[in-house]
Short mmCIF file of C-alpha atoms in Angstrom, two decimals:
data_model
loop_
_atom_site.label_atom_id
_atom_site.label_comp_id
_atom_site.label_asym_id
_atom_site.label_seq_id
_atom_site.Cartn_x
_atom_site.Cartn_y
_atom_site.Cartn_z
CA ALA A 1 100.46 581.67 160.98
CA GLY A 2 99.75 580.99 157.35
CA PRO A 3 97.68 578.02 155.98
CA ARG A 4 99.41 574.70 156.18
CA ALA A 5 100.05 572.61 153.14
CA SER A 6 97.53 569.62 153.15
CA GLY A 7 100.07 567.24 151.55
CA PRO A 8 101.83 566.54 148.35
CA GLY A 9 100.48 568.36 145.30
CA PRO A 10 99.14 566.65 142.16
CA ALA A 11 102.64 566.03 140.71
CA SER A 12 103.30 563.13 138.43
CA PRO A 13 106.53 561.54 136.94
CA SER A 14 105.78 563.34 133.68
CA ASN A 15 105.72 566.80 135.19
CA LEU A 16 108.50 569.22 134.55
CA ALA A 17 111.53 568.86 136.84
CA TYR A 18 113.84 571.47 135.33
CA VAL A 19 114.92 573.33 132.15
CA ILE A 20 118.64 573.56 131.34
CA TYR A 21 119.84 575.25 128.20
CA THR A 22 122.14 573.56 125.59
CA SER A 23 125.39 575.10 124.88
CA GLY A 24 124.41 576.45 121.52
CA SER A 25 127.21 574.49 119.74
CA THR A 26 124.81 573.67 116.93
CA GLY A 27 123.15 577.01 116.75
CA LYS A 28 120.96 579.00 119.18
CA PRO A 29 120.93 577.55 122.70
CA LYS A 30 117.66 575.75 123.47
CA GLY A 31 115.97 575.15 126.92
CA VAL A 32 115.60 571.40 127.34
CA GLU A 33 112.65 570.22 129.49
CA ILE A 34 113.46 567.22 131.64
CA ASP A 35 110.61 565.37 133.52
CA HIS A 36 110.84 563.91 136.98
CA ALA A 37 110.84 560.27 135.60
CA GLY A 38 113.91 560.86 133.40
CA ALA A 39 115.99 562.60 136.02
CA VAL A 40 115.05 560.19 138.83
CA GLY A 41 115.73 557.21 136.47
CA THR A 42 119.44 558.32 135.82
CA ILE A 43 120.05 559.31 139.40
CA LEU A 44 118.75 556.00 140.82
CA ASP A 45 120.57 553.77 138.32
CA VAL A 46 123.92 555.51 138.69
CA GLY A 47 123.53 555.35 142.48
CA ARG A 48 122.69 551.68 142.34
CA ARG A 49 125.53 550.81 139.86
CA PHE A 50 128.18 552.53 141.99
CA ALA A 51 126.81 551.88 145.44
CA VAL A 52 126.29 555.59 146.27
CA GLY A 53 124.96 555.87 149.87
CA SER A 54 124.83 557.80 153.05
CA ALA A 55 128.65 557.56 153.56
CA ASP A 56 129.39 559.36 150.29
CA ARG A 57 130.32 562.93 149.86
CA ALA A 58 130.57 564.67 146.55
CA LEU A 59 132.61 567.70 145.63
CA ALA A 60 130.28 569.85 143.53
CA LEU A 61 132.39 571.60 140.88
CA SER A 62 129.79 572.20 138.22
CA ASN A 63 127.79 575.38 137.65
CA LEU A 64 124.08 574.96 138.34
CA THR A 65 123.34 575.85 134.70
CA PHE A 66 125.13 572.57 133.71
CA ASP A 67 123.33 569.31 134.17
CA LEU A 68 126.18 567.61 135.99
CA SER A 69 125.06 569.61 138.90
CA VAL A 70 121.72 567.82 138.93
CA TYR A 71 123.56 564.56 139.92
CA ASP A 72 125.85 566.40 142.43
CA LEU A 73 122.82 567.73 144.37
CA PHE A 74 119.95 565.16 143.91
CA GLY A 75 122.01 562.10 143.41
CA LEU A 76 123.86 562.51 146.69
CA LEU A 77 120.87 563.92 148.64
CA ALA A 78 118.60 561.12 147.41
CA ALA A 79 121.08 558.62 148.74
CA GLY A 80 121.37 560.37 152.18
CA GLY A 81 124.95 561.64 151.30
CA ALA A 82 126.34 565.03 151.50
CA VAL A 83 127.33 567.76 148.94
CA VAL A 84 130.57 569.57 149.44
CA LEU A 85 131.02 572.98 147.84
CA PRO A 86 134.31 574.81 147.21
CA ALA A 87 134.71 577.77 149.49
CA PRO A 88 133.78 581.13 147.89
CA GLY A 89 136.59 582.43 145.62
CA GLU A 90 137.99 578.85 145.34
CA GLU A 91 135.76 577.53 142.61
CA LYS A 92 138.63 577.70 139.97
CA ASP A 93 141.49 576.63 142.26
CA PRO A 94 142.48 572.85 141.99
CA GLY A 95 144.85 573.23 144.89
CA ALA A 96 141.85 574.35 147.03
CA TRP A 97 139.77 571.47 145.58
CA LEU A 98 142.45 568.97 146.68
CA ALA A 99 142.53 570.38 150.26
CA ARG A 100 138.64 570.44 150.30
CA ILE A 101 138.56 566.84 149.19
CA GLU A 102 140.88 565.85 151.99
CA SER A 103 139.39 568.00 154.81
CA ALA A 104 135.68 567.00 153.96
CA GLY A 105 136.33 563.31 153.35
CA VAL A 106 135.09 563.60 149.82
CA THR A 107 134.40 560.08 148.18
CA LEU A 108 133.12 561.13 144.87
CA VAL A 109 134.12 563.64 142.20
CA ASN A 110 131.75 564.17 139.29
CA ALA A 111 133.19 566.69 136.73
CA VAL A 112 134.28 567.27 133.06
CA PRO A 113 137.73 565.74 132.25
CA ARG A 114 139.35 569.14 131.94
CA LEU A 115 138.71 569.96 135.64
CA VAL A 116 139.71 566.41 136.81
CA GLN A 117 142.90 566.82 134.78
CA LEU A 118 143.66 570.13 136.61
CA LEU A 119 143.16 568.39 139.88
CA VAL A 120 145.45 565.45 138.91
CA GLU A 121 148.17 567.74 137.58
CA ARG A 122 148.10 569.81 140.82
CA ALA A 123 148.50 566.67 142.88
CA GLU A 124 151.39 565.39 140.68
CA ARG A 125 153.22 568.71 140.86
CA SER A 126 152.91 569.09 144.54
CA GLY A 127 153.94 565.50 145.18
CA ARG A 128 150.61 564.73 146.93
CA ARG A 129 148.26 561.75 146.55
CA LEU A 130 144.48 561.82 146.34
CA PRO A 131 143.05 561.20 149.70
CA ASP A 132 142.21 557.57 150.53
CA ALA A 133 138.46 558.31 150.96
CA LEU A 134 138.13 559.22 147.29
CA ARG A 135 136.71 555.98 145.69
CA LEU A 136 134.87 557.28 142.51
CA VAL A 137 135.49 559.72 139.75
CA LEU A 138 132.80 560.35 137.28
CA LEU A 139 134.02 561.82 133.90
CA SER A 140 131.64 563.22 131.26
CA GLY A 141 130.84 566.26 129.17
CA ASP A 142 133.87 566.03 126.88
CA TRP A 143 136.59 563.87 125.48
CA ILE A 144 138.36 561.74 128.06
CA PRO A 145 142.10 561.57 127.55
CA LEU A 146 143.26 557.97 127.51
CA PRO A 147 145.95 558.32 130.21
CA LEU A 148 143.79 560.16 132.61
CA ALA A 149 142.22 557.31 134.41
CA GLY A 150 145.57 555.62 134.93
CA ARG A 151 146.93 558.87 136.46
CA ILE A 152 143.93 559.01 138.82
CA ARG A 153 144.51 555.36 139.83
CA ALA A 154 148.18 555.95 140.46
CA LEU A 155 147.50 558.84 142.95
CA GLY A 156 144.61 557.28 144.77
CA LYS A 157 143.81 554.26 146.83
CA ASP A 158 141.22 551.84 145.11
CA VAL A 159 139.82 554.76 143.22
CA ARG A 160 137.71 553.89 139.96
CA ALA A 161 137.17 556.13 137.02
CA ILE A 162 133.90 555.84 135.21
CA GLY A 163 133.23 557.44 131.75
CA LEU A 164 129.63 558.65 131.27
CA GLY A 165 127.96 560.28 128.17
CA GLY A 166 124.69 561.49 126.64
CA ALA A 167 123.17 564.81 125.87
CA THR A 168 121.36 567.52 127.84
CA GLU A 169 118.20 566.29 126.11
CA ALA A 170 118.43 562.92 127.75
CA SER A 171 118.53 563.44 131.53
CA ILE A 172 122.16 564.05 132.42
CA TRP A 173 123.58 560.71 131.04
CA SER A 174 122.51 557.79 129.00
CA ILE A 175 125.68 555.60 128.75
CA PHE A 176 128.50 554.56 130.85
CA HIS A 177 131.78 552.71 130.72
CA PRO A 178 134.18 551.75 133.71
CA ILE A 179 137.65 552.97 132.50
CA GLU A 180 140.09 550.14 133.42
CA GLU A 181 143.44 549.30 131.88
CA PRO A 182 143.83 550.73 128.37
CA TRP A 183 143.53 548.27 125.31
CA PRO A 184 146.43 548.41 122.90
CA GLY A 185 145.53 550.27 119.61
CA ILE A 186 142.40 551.90 121.01
CA PRO A 187 142.49 555.58 120.22
CA SER A 188 139.81 556.67 122.76
CA VAL A 189 137.79 555.53 125.80
CA PRO A 190 134.81 553.42 124.65
CA TYR A 191 131.50 555.24 124.90
CA GLY A 192 130.00 552.26 126.70
CA LYS A 193 126.53 550.69 127.24
CA PRO A 194 123.25 552.29 128.05
CA LEU A 195 121.91 553.00 131.44
CA ALA A 196 118.76 551.36 132.68
CA ASN A 197 115.65 551.95 130.53
CA GLN A 198 117.70 553.85 128.03
CA THR A 199 118.87 552.88 124.53
CA PHE A 200 121.72 553.77 122.18
CA HIS A 201 121.79 552.98 118.48
CA VAL A 202 124.31 553.54 115.64
CA LEU A 203 122.27 554.36 112.57
CA ASP A 204 122.74 555.65 109.06
CA GLY A 205 120.99 558.56 107.24
CA ARG A 206 117.90 556.37 106.69
CA LEU A 207 117.72 555.36 110.47
CA ASP A 208 118.82 551.90 109.59
CA PRO A 209 121.33 550.16 112.11
CA ARG A 210 125.04 550.17 111.02
CA PRO A 211 127.00 546.93 111.10
CA VAL A 212 129.57 546.43 113.89
CA HIS A 213 132.75 548.57 113.34
CA VAL A 214 130.95 550.74 110.70
CA PRO A 215 130.67 554.49 111.65
CA GLY A 216 127.35 556.12 111.93
CA ASP A 217 125.29 558.59 113.88
CA LEU A 218 124.36 558.03 117.63
CA TYR A 219 120.71 557.97 118.51
CA ILE A 220 119.59 557.99 122.12
CA GLY A 221 116.19 556.64 123.21
CA GLY A 222 114.28 555.44 126.15
CA ALA A 223 112.98 556.93 129.34
CA GLY A 224 115.62 559.60 129.77
CA LEU A 225 114.54 561.61 126.71
CA ALA A 226 113.38 565.19 127.29
CA ARG A 227 109.76 566.32 126.96
CA GLY A 228 111.00 568.67 124.32
CA TYR A 229 112.47 572.27 123.99
CA ARG A 230 111.21 575.29 125.87
#
């Protein structure tokens, strides 16, 4: 037998947890270094806000190169829940996702709006409902169509849709907004309010705060910020 480990190594919250590359939409893809404190902060805050626990099961649709997968895996396992994977060859089949949600008792779906929309459209076309066990749909990573949350609620029983946002450089998510009934005249889902120990500011080119209802650039701050680029 080989030597046994004597105990935890000299790790700290500031140690590197993972490197995930940006999409490259602003140029060459860059490796983002996220530390343990940033990732754990997001995971624990989201779990606390939405009471994620040992009874929850998440359908993991995101590729491991995409940071939504970090929550699928560690968010559920940290809470004592389970991670449900599509069967091999069914990763792109919304009909198979729907069957898997039902057969595995999935309670949480965390995915980009496009994939959730495919799931909803499949259920609508086939005249099926979302299983009663599904209670939470987390939407992030892209523009959220205004009618999507209403379509989700119409197909499910007591299911909530939550919009989340942020950047790869800020530990999965930095901001959240429960999507309830739409407001008249609002063209899009509001971006929301910051998660715990994170900040969001709307600033001008001189980094001065913009007045309410005046456009500006979004700046993320707080504990979720990455260590830097690899």
